[in-house]
């Protein structure tokens, strides 16, 4: 049973924590199997792939508590959580509505793996609810969006997604990785399932891959059953690290919110910068919606430098603190070019249609001081 704490900080530290031998931190139960009593059967088996060791139980309770769900399930990666959830509720002949600018891995899964299984999809413009109905089919089962899209940080009309799903009896799924439960809790708005790449903010230390899905018991149980078959379970040591990361989630995310806003304003005022993309800036097309829905705008932003494409590479080569690497949401400031990395799987035409230029640099701010981070960007931009 989860402890009824009001504040997310307390839930992050205490929910799901049941001391063993008085230990303040749950040790790693690095045992693939556990002794059972003679009267027990398969349903009582405790085995790592069945996601039911003490380290899994702790995380399931904590994640459900912080995101406001009944139950949660961890998986070996964000993609394991996303793919298993979609495969649980879609089968051959079904149809999915999915937001048109998704994380590249999810985009690849939807556009390549689902059709191979006989599952159809249509992209929706998340900001234009009036255009969704004409894409509905009798076989449409679910609608899938991201809280903030990667890398353009678009914010769909999320309340409209919930209303649309309810009106048409669709399952609503949202990837809440970019916001984290510190900035937004989709289940409170009425989404059925909230998904995360725990590799990012939830763990926050750039040292494991993990994923999770949070929602109502009946639906998460179905996903658990499928995950047990597909085998994408999280190892207990990674569970331990994910829990350790969660302890500081609120501290990290609030600092990253504030540093990202400061960096976005700094870049917006810099003469070498042509465009800054951050939902906390009034110039972002979804600023008003983001302000209404979220408690913070997150730690990811994008920018384009003026000049030829070569200038972008030169800027990347001058960072001393920011590391040029994919991924996001950790303690290290990371920079990368979506067109070359996360969205390299899209055709140039698809990227152009979405507005992902070859000059776009995505930044995930870490927990270095805002002064140090801004100075690093000032140095990298000097001379342009
Ligand atoms: N969702 C989002 C928004 C992501 O950015 C990513 C990875 O970058 C994923 C899901 C996939 O997560 P993982 O790498 O843990 O499988």
Coordinates of C-alpha atoms and ligand atoms in Angstrom, one line a residue:
X1 CA 0.0 0.0 0.0
X2 CA 1.4 3.4 -0.9
X3 CA 2.0 5.9 1.9
X4 CA -0.4 8.9 1.5
X5 CA 2.2 11.6 1.2
X6 CA 1.0 14.9 -0.3
X7 CA 4.3 16.1 -1.8
X8 CA 6.2 14.4 -4.6
X9 CA 9.5 14.9 -2.7
X10 CA 8.3 12.6 0.2
X11 CA 6.9 10.1 -2.2
X12 CA 10.2 9.9 -4.1
X13 CA 12.1 9.2 -0.9
X14 CA 9.6 7.0 1.0
X15 CA 7.0 5.3 -1.2
X16 CA 7.5 1.6 -1.6
X17 CA 10.4 1.6 0.9
X18 CA 9.9 -1.2 3.4
X19 CA 13.1 -1.6 5.5
X20 CA 14.8 -5.0 5.4
X21 CA 16.9 -5.8 8.5
X22 CA 16.7 -2.1 9.3
X23 CA 18.6 -1.1 6.1
X24 CA 17.6 2.5 5.1
X25 CA 18.2 1.6 1.4
X26 CA 16.8 -1.6 0.0
X27 CA 19.8 -3.8 -0.9
X28 CA 20.1 -5.4 -4.4
X29 CA 18.4 -8.8 -4.4
X30 CA 20.6 -10.2 -7.1
X31 CA 19.0 -13.6 -7.2
X32 CA 17.2 -15.0 -10.2
X33 CA 14.9 -17.2 -8.2
X34 CA 13.5 -17.3 -4.7
X35 CA 12.6 -20.3 -2.4
X36 CA 9.0 -21.2 -2.5
X37 CA 6.8 -23.3 -0.1
X38 CA 5.6 -26.7 -1.1
X39 CA 2.0 -25.5 -1.4
X40 CA 2.9 -22.7 -3.9
X41 CA 2.4 -22.9 -7.6
X42 CA 3.5 -21.0 -10.8
X43 CA 1.6 -17.9 -9.8
X44 CA 3.7 -17.6 -6.6
X45 CA 7.0 -18.0 -8.4
X46 CA 9.4 -15.1 -7.9
X47 CA 11.9 -14.8 -10.8
X48 CA 13.7 -11.8 -12.3
X49 CA 12.0 -12.1 -15.7
X50 CA 8.6 -12.0 -14.1
X51 CA 9.4 -8.6 -12.7
X52 CA 8.5 -9.5 -9.1
X53 CA 11.7 -9.4 -7.0
X54 CA 11.8 -7.0 -4.0
X55 CA 13.7 -4.4 -6.1
X56 CA 10.9 -4.5 -8.7
X57 CA 8.2 -4.2 -6.1
X58 CA 9.7 -1.1 -4.5
X59 CA 9.9 0.7 -7.9
X60 CA 6.4 -0.4 -8.9
X61 CA 5.0 1.2 -5.7
X62 CA 7.1 4.3 -5.9
X63 CA 6.4 5.0 -9.6
X64 CA 2.7 4.5 -9.2
X65 CA 2.7 6.9 -6.2
X66 CA 4.6 9.7 -7.9
X67 CA 2.6 9.6 -11.1
X68 CA -0.8 9.1 -9.5
X69 CA -1.5 5.6 -11.0
X70 CA -2.9 2.5 -9.3
X71 CA 0.1 0.4 -10.4
X72 CA 3.4 0.6 -12.4
X73 CA 5.6 -1.8 -14.2
X74 CA 9.3 -1.3 -15.0
X75 CA 11.0 -2.6 -18.1
X76 CA 14.5 -3.0 -19.5
X77 CA 14.3 0.3 -21.5
X78 CA 11.9 2.9 -22.6
X79 CA 11.5 1.1 -25.9
X80 CA 10.7 -2.1 -24.1
X81 CA 7.9 -0.3 -22.1
X82 CA 6.6 1.4 -25.3
X83 CA 6.7 -1.6 -27.6
X84 CA 5.3 -4.0 -25.1
X85 CA 2.4 -1.6 -24.2
X86 CA 1.5 -1.1 -27.8
X87 CA 1.7 -4.8 -28.6
X88 CA -0.5 -5.6 -25.6
X89 CA -3.4 -3.6 -27.0
X90 CA -3.0 -3.8 -30.7
X91 CA -3.3 -6.9 -32.9
X92 CA -3.4 -7.6 -36.7
X93 CA -6.2 -5.6 -38.3
X94 CA -6.1 -2.8 -35.7
X95 CA -5.4 0.8 -36.3
X96 CA -3.5 3.4 -34.2
X97 CA -3.5 7.2 -34.2
X98 CA -0.1 8.6 -33.3
X99 CA 1.3 12.1 -33.0
X100 CA 3.3 13.1 -36.1
X101 CA 6.6 14.1 -34.4
X102 CA 7.8 11.4 -32.2
X103 CA 11.0 10.2 -30.6
X104 CA 12.9 8.5 -33.5
X105 CA 12.8 5.0 -31.9
X106 CA 9.1 5.1 -31.4
X107 CA 8.6 6.5 -34.9
X108 CA 10.6 3.6 -36.2
X109 CA 8.7 1.0 -34.2
X110 CA 5.3 2.4 -35.3
X111 CA 6.2 2.8 -39.0
X112 CA 8.2 -0.4 -39.5
X113 CA 7.4 -3.0 -36.9
X114 CA 3.6 -2.4 -36.5
X115 CA 2.8 -2.6 -40.2
X116 CA 4.9 -5.8 -40.4
X117 CA 2.4 -7.3 -37.9
X118 CA -0.6 -6.1 -39.8
X119 CA -1.3 -3.1 -37.6
X120 CA -2.0 0.2 -39.4
X121 CA -1.4 3.8 -38.2
X122 CA -2.1 7.3 -39.1
X123 CA -0.2 10.4 -37.9
X124 CA -2.2 13.2 -36.3
X125 CA -1.4 16.8 -35.8
X126 CA -1.5 17.1 -32.0
X127 CA -2.4 20.8 -32.1
X128 CA -5.4 20.4 -34.4
X129 CA -8.1 18.2 -32.8
X130 CA -10.6 19.0 -35.5
X131 CA -8.5 17.0 -38.0
X132 CA -8.5 13.7 -35.9
X133 CA -12.0 12.5 -36.5
X134 CA -11.6 12.0 -40.2
X135 CA -8.7 9.6 -39.6
X136 CA -10.8 7.3 -37.3
X137 CA -11.5 3.8 -38.6
X138 CA -13.8 1.2 -37.1
X139 CA -10.6 -0.6 -36.2
X140 CA -9.0 2.3 -34.4
X141 CA -8.0 1.1 -30.9
X142 CA -5.6 3.7 -29.4
X143 CA -4.2 7.2 -29.6
X144 CA -0.5 7.8 -28.7
X145 CA 1.2 11.2 -28.0
X146 CA 4.2 12.6 -26.2
X147 CA 3.9 15.3 -23.5
X148 CA 6.5 17.4 -25.3
X149 CA 7.8 16.2 -28.7
X150 CA 11.4 15.4 -29.4
X151 CA 13.2 17.6 -30.5
X152 CA 10.8 20.5 -31.3
X153 CA 9.0 20.5 -27.9
X154 CA 5.6 20.8 -29.4
X155 CA 2.8 20.4 -26.8
X156 CA -0.3 18.7 -28.3
X157 CA -3.7 19.7 -27.1
X158 CA -3.5 17.1 -24.3
X159 CA -7.0 17.7 -22.7
X160 CA -8.5 17.2 -26.2
X161 CA -6.6 13.9 -26.6
X162 CA -8.2 12.6 -23.4
X163 CA -11.7 13.8 -24.5
X164 CA -11.3 12.3 -28.0
X165 CA -10.1 9.0 -26.6
X166 CA -13.1 8.8 -24.2
X167 CA -15.6 9.8 -26.9
X168 CA -14.4 7.2 -29.3
X169 CA -13.5 4.4 -26.7
X170 CA -9.8 4.5 -27.5
X171 CA -7.0 3.7 -25.2
X172 CA -4.9 6.9 -24.6
X173 CA -1.2 6.5 -24.1
X174 CA 1.3 9.3 -23.5
X175 CA 5.1 9.2 -23.3
X176 CA 5.8 11.5 -20.4
X177 CA 9.6 11.2 -20.5
X178 CA 10.3 14.9 -21.2
X179 CA 8.1 16.3 -18.5
X180 CA 8.6 13.8 -15.7
X181 CA 5.9 13.6 -12.9
X182 CA 7.5 16.6 -11.3
X183 CA 6.3 18.8 -14.2
X184 CA 3.2 16.9 -15.4
X185 CA 1.1 13.9 -14.3
X186 CA -1.0 12.7 -17.3
X187 CA -3.1 10.2 -15.4
X188 CA -4.5 13.1 -13.3
X189 CA -5.7 14.6 -16.6
X190 CA -7.4 11.3 -17.6
X191 CA -4.8 9.5 -19.8
X192 CA -5.0 5.7 -19.5
X193 CA -1.3 4.9 -19.6
X194 CA 1.8 7.0 -18.9
X195 CA 5.1 5.8 -20.3
X196 CA 8.7 6.8 -19.6
X197 CA 12.2 6.1 -20.8
X198 CA 13.6 5.8 -17.2
X199 CA 17.0 6.1 -18.9
X200 CA 16.4 9.8 -18.9
X201 CA 15.2 12.0 -16.0
X202 CA 13.8 9.2 -13.7
X203 CA 17.3 7.6 -13.3
X204 CA 19.0 10.8 -14.3
X205 CA 22.6 9.7 -14.0
X206 CA 23.3 8.5 -17.6
X207 CA 24.3 5.0 -16.4
X208 CA 21.4 2.6 -17.1
X209 CA 18.6 2.0 -19.5
X210 CA 15.1 1.5 -18.1
X211 CA 11.5 2.1 -18.9
X212 CA 8.1 2.0 -17.2
X213 CA 4.4 2.2 -17.7
X214 CA 2.0 3.5 -15.1
X215 CA -1.8 3.3 -15.1
X216 CA -4.8 1.3 -13.9
X217 CA -4.3 -2.2 -12.5
X218 CA -6.3 -4.2 -15.1
X219 CA -4.4 -2.6 -18.1
X220 CA -0.9 -2.7 -16.5
X221 CA -1.5 -6.4 -15.5
X222 CA -2.1 -7.2 -19.2
X223 CA 1.1 -5.4 -20.1
X224 CA 3.0 -7.2 -17.4
X225 CA 1.8 -10.5 -18.8
X226 CA 3.0 -9.6 -22.2
X227 CA 6.4 -8.3 -20.9
X228 CA 6.9 -11.6 -19.1
X229 CA 6.6 -13.4 -22.4
X230 CA 8.7 -10.9 -24.4
X231 CA 11.3 -10.9 -21.7
X232 CA 12.3 -7.2 -21.5
X233 CA 12.6 -7.1 -17.7
X234 CA 14.8 -4.8 -15.7
X235 CA 17.7 -6.4 -13.9
X236 CA 17.6 -5.9 -10.0
X237 CA 20.9 -4.0 -10.0
X238 CA 19.4 -1.5 -12.6
X239 CA 16.3 -1.4 -10.4
X240 CA 18.5 -0.4 -7.5
X241 CA 20.1 2.4 -9.5
X242 CA 16.8 3.6 -10.9
X243 CA 15.5 3.9 -7.4
X244 CA 18.6 5.7 -6.3
X245 CA 18.1 8.2 -9.1
X246 CA 14.5 8.7 -8.2
X247 CA 15.4 9.8 -4.7
X248 CA 16.7 13.1 -6.2
X249 CA 14.3 13.5 -9.2
X250 CA 12.5 16.6 -7.9
X251 CA 15.7 18.4 -7.0
X252 CA 17.3 17.7 -10.3
X253 CA 14.3 18.5 -12.5
X254 CA 13.5 21.8 -10.8
X255 CA 17.1 22.9 -11.2
X256 CA 17.1 21.7 -14.9
X257 CA 13.8 23.6 -15.5
X258 CA 15.4 26.8 -14.2
X259 CA 18.8 26.3 -15.9
X260 CA 17.1 25.5 -19.3
X261 CA 15.0 28.7 -19.1
X262 CA 18.0 30.8 -18.3
X263 CA 20.0 29.2 -21.2
X264 CA 17.1 29.6 -23.6
X265 CA 16.8 33.3 -22.7
X266 CA 20.6 33.7 -23.1
X267 CA 20.6 32.0 -26.5
X268 CA 17.6 34.0 -27.7
X269 CA 19.5 37.2 -27.0
X270 CA 22.7 36.0 -28.7
X271 CA 23.5 37.6 -32.1
X272 CA 24.9 34.3 -33.5
X273 CA 21.7 32.4 -32.8
X274 CA 18.9 32.4 -35.3
X275 CA 16.2 30.5 -33.5
X276 CA 15.6 29.0 -30.0
X277 CA 13.0 26.3 -29.3
X278 CA 11.9 26.1 -25.7
X279 CA 8.2 26.0 -24.5
X280 CA 9.1 28.3 -21.6
X281 CA 9.8 31.1 -24.1
X282 CA 6.9 33.3 -25.2
X283 CA 8.1 32.8 -28.8
X284 CA 7.4 29.1 -28.7
X285 CA 4.1 28.3 -30.6
X286 CA 2.8 26.3 -27.6
X287 CA 4.0 28.5 -24.7
X288 CA 0.5 29.3 -23.5
X289 CA -0.6 25.7 -23.4
X290 CA 2.7 24.6 -21.7
X291 CA 2.2 27.3 -19.1
X292 CA -1.3 26.2 -18.4
X293 CA -0.6 22.4 -18.2
X294 CA 2.9 22.1 -16.7
X295 CA 4.6 23.0 -13.5
X296 CA 7.9 23.5 -15.4
X297 CA 9.1 23.5 -19.0
X298 CA 11.7 20.8 -18.7
X299 CA 15.5 20.6 -19.3
X300 CA 15.6 20.2 -23.1
X301 CA 15.8 23.0 -25.6
X302 CA 16.9 23.5 -29.2
X303 CA 18.7 26.2 -31.2
X304 CA 20.0 27.0 -34.6
X305 CA 23.1 29.1 -35.3
X306 CA 23.3 31.5 -38.1
X307 CA 25.3 30.7 -41.2
X308 CA 26.2 27.6 -43.2
X309 CA 25.8 24.1 -41.8
X310 CA 29.5 23.9 -41.2
X311 CA 29.2 26.6 -38.4
X312 CA 27.0 24.1 -36.5
X313 CA 29.7 21.5 -36.4
X314 CA 32.3 24.2 -35.4
X315 CA 30.1 25.2 -32.4
X316 CA 29.8 21.6 -31.3
X317 CA 33.6 21.2 -31.4
X318 CA 34.1 24.2 -29.0
X319 CA 32.1 23.0 -26.0
X320 CA 34.2 22.3 -22.9
X321 CA 31.5 21.3 -20.4
X322 CA 28.6 20.0 -22.6
X323 CA 29.3 16.6 -24.1
X324 CA 28.4 15.9 -27.7
X325 CA 26.3 12.7 -27.2
X326 CA 22.8 11.5 -27.6
X327 CA 20.3 10.9 -24.8
X328 CA 19.0 13.5 -22.3
X329 CA 17.7 14.0 -18.8
X330 CA 20.8 13.2 -16.9
X331 CA 23.2 15.1 -14.7
X332 CA 25.5 15.9 -17.6
X333 CA 24.8 18.6 -20.1
X334 CA 24.6 16.9 -23.5
X335 CA 24.3 18.4 -27.0
X336 CA 23.6 16.7 -30.3
X337 CA 22.2 17.2 -33.8
X338 CA 18.8 15.4 -34.2
X339 CA 19.1 15.3 -38.0
X340 CA 22.3 13.2 -37.6
X341 CA 21.4 11.1 -34.6
X342 CA 17.9 10.7 -33.0
X343 CA 16.0 11.5 -36.2
X344 CA 18.5 10.2 -38.8
X345 CA 16.1 7.4 -39.6
X346 CA 13.6 9.9 -41.1
X347 CA 13.9 10.9 -44.7
X348 CA 15.2 14.5 -45.3
X349 CA 11.7 15.3 -46.6
X350 CA 10.1 14.0 -43.4
X351 CA 12.5 16.0 -41.3
X352 CA 11.9 19.1 -43.4
X353 CA 8.1 18.7 -43.1
X354 CA 8.4 18.5 -39.3
X355 CA 10.8 21.4 -39.1
X356 CA 13.9 19.5 -38.0
X357 CA 16.7 21.3 -39.8
X358 CA 20.3 20.0 -40.3
X359 CA 21.5 23.0 -38.2
X360 CA 19.3 22.2 -35.2
X361 CA 21.3 21.5 -32.0
X362 CA 19.4 19.8 -29.1
X363 CA 20.6 20.6 -25.6
X364 CA 19.7 18.6 -22.5
X365 CA 20.9 20.7 -19.6
X366 CA 22.5 18.8 -16.7
X367 CA 23.0 19.9 -13.1
X368 CA 26.2 21.9 -13.6
X369 CA 25.6 25.5 -12.5
X370 CA 23.6 27.7 -14.8
X371 CA 26.6 30.2 -14.8
X372 CA 29.0 27.5 -16.0
X373 CA 26.6 26.2 -18.7
X374 CA 25.9 29.6 -20.1
X375 CA 29.6 30.4 -20.1
X376 CA 30.3 27.2 -22.1
X377 CA 27.7 28.2 -24.7
X378 CA 29.1 31.7 -24.9
X379 CA 32.5 30.2 -25.5
X380 CA 31.2 27.8 -28.2
X381 CA 29.4 30.6 -30.0
X382 CA 32.2 33.1 -29.8
X383 CA 33.6 34.0 -33.2
X384 CA 30.5 33.3 -35.2
Ligands
LIG1 N1 10.8 8.2 -25.3 C1 11.6 9.3 -25.5 C2 10.8 10.6 -25.5 C3 12.9 9.3 -25.7 O1 13.6 10.4 -25.9 C4 13.6 8.0 -25.7 C5 15.0 7.9 -25.9 O2 15.7 8.8 -26.2 C6 12.8 6.8 -25.5 C7 11.4 7.0 -25.3 C8 13.4 5.5 -25.6 O3 14.0 5.2 -24.4 P1 15.2 4.1 -24.2 O4 16.4 4.6 -24.9 O5 15.3 4.0 -22.7 O6 14.7 2.8 -24.8

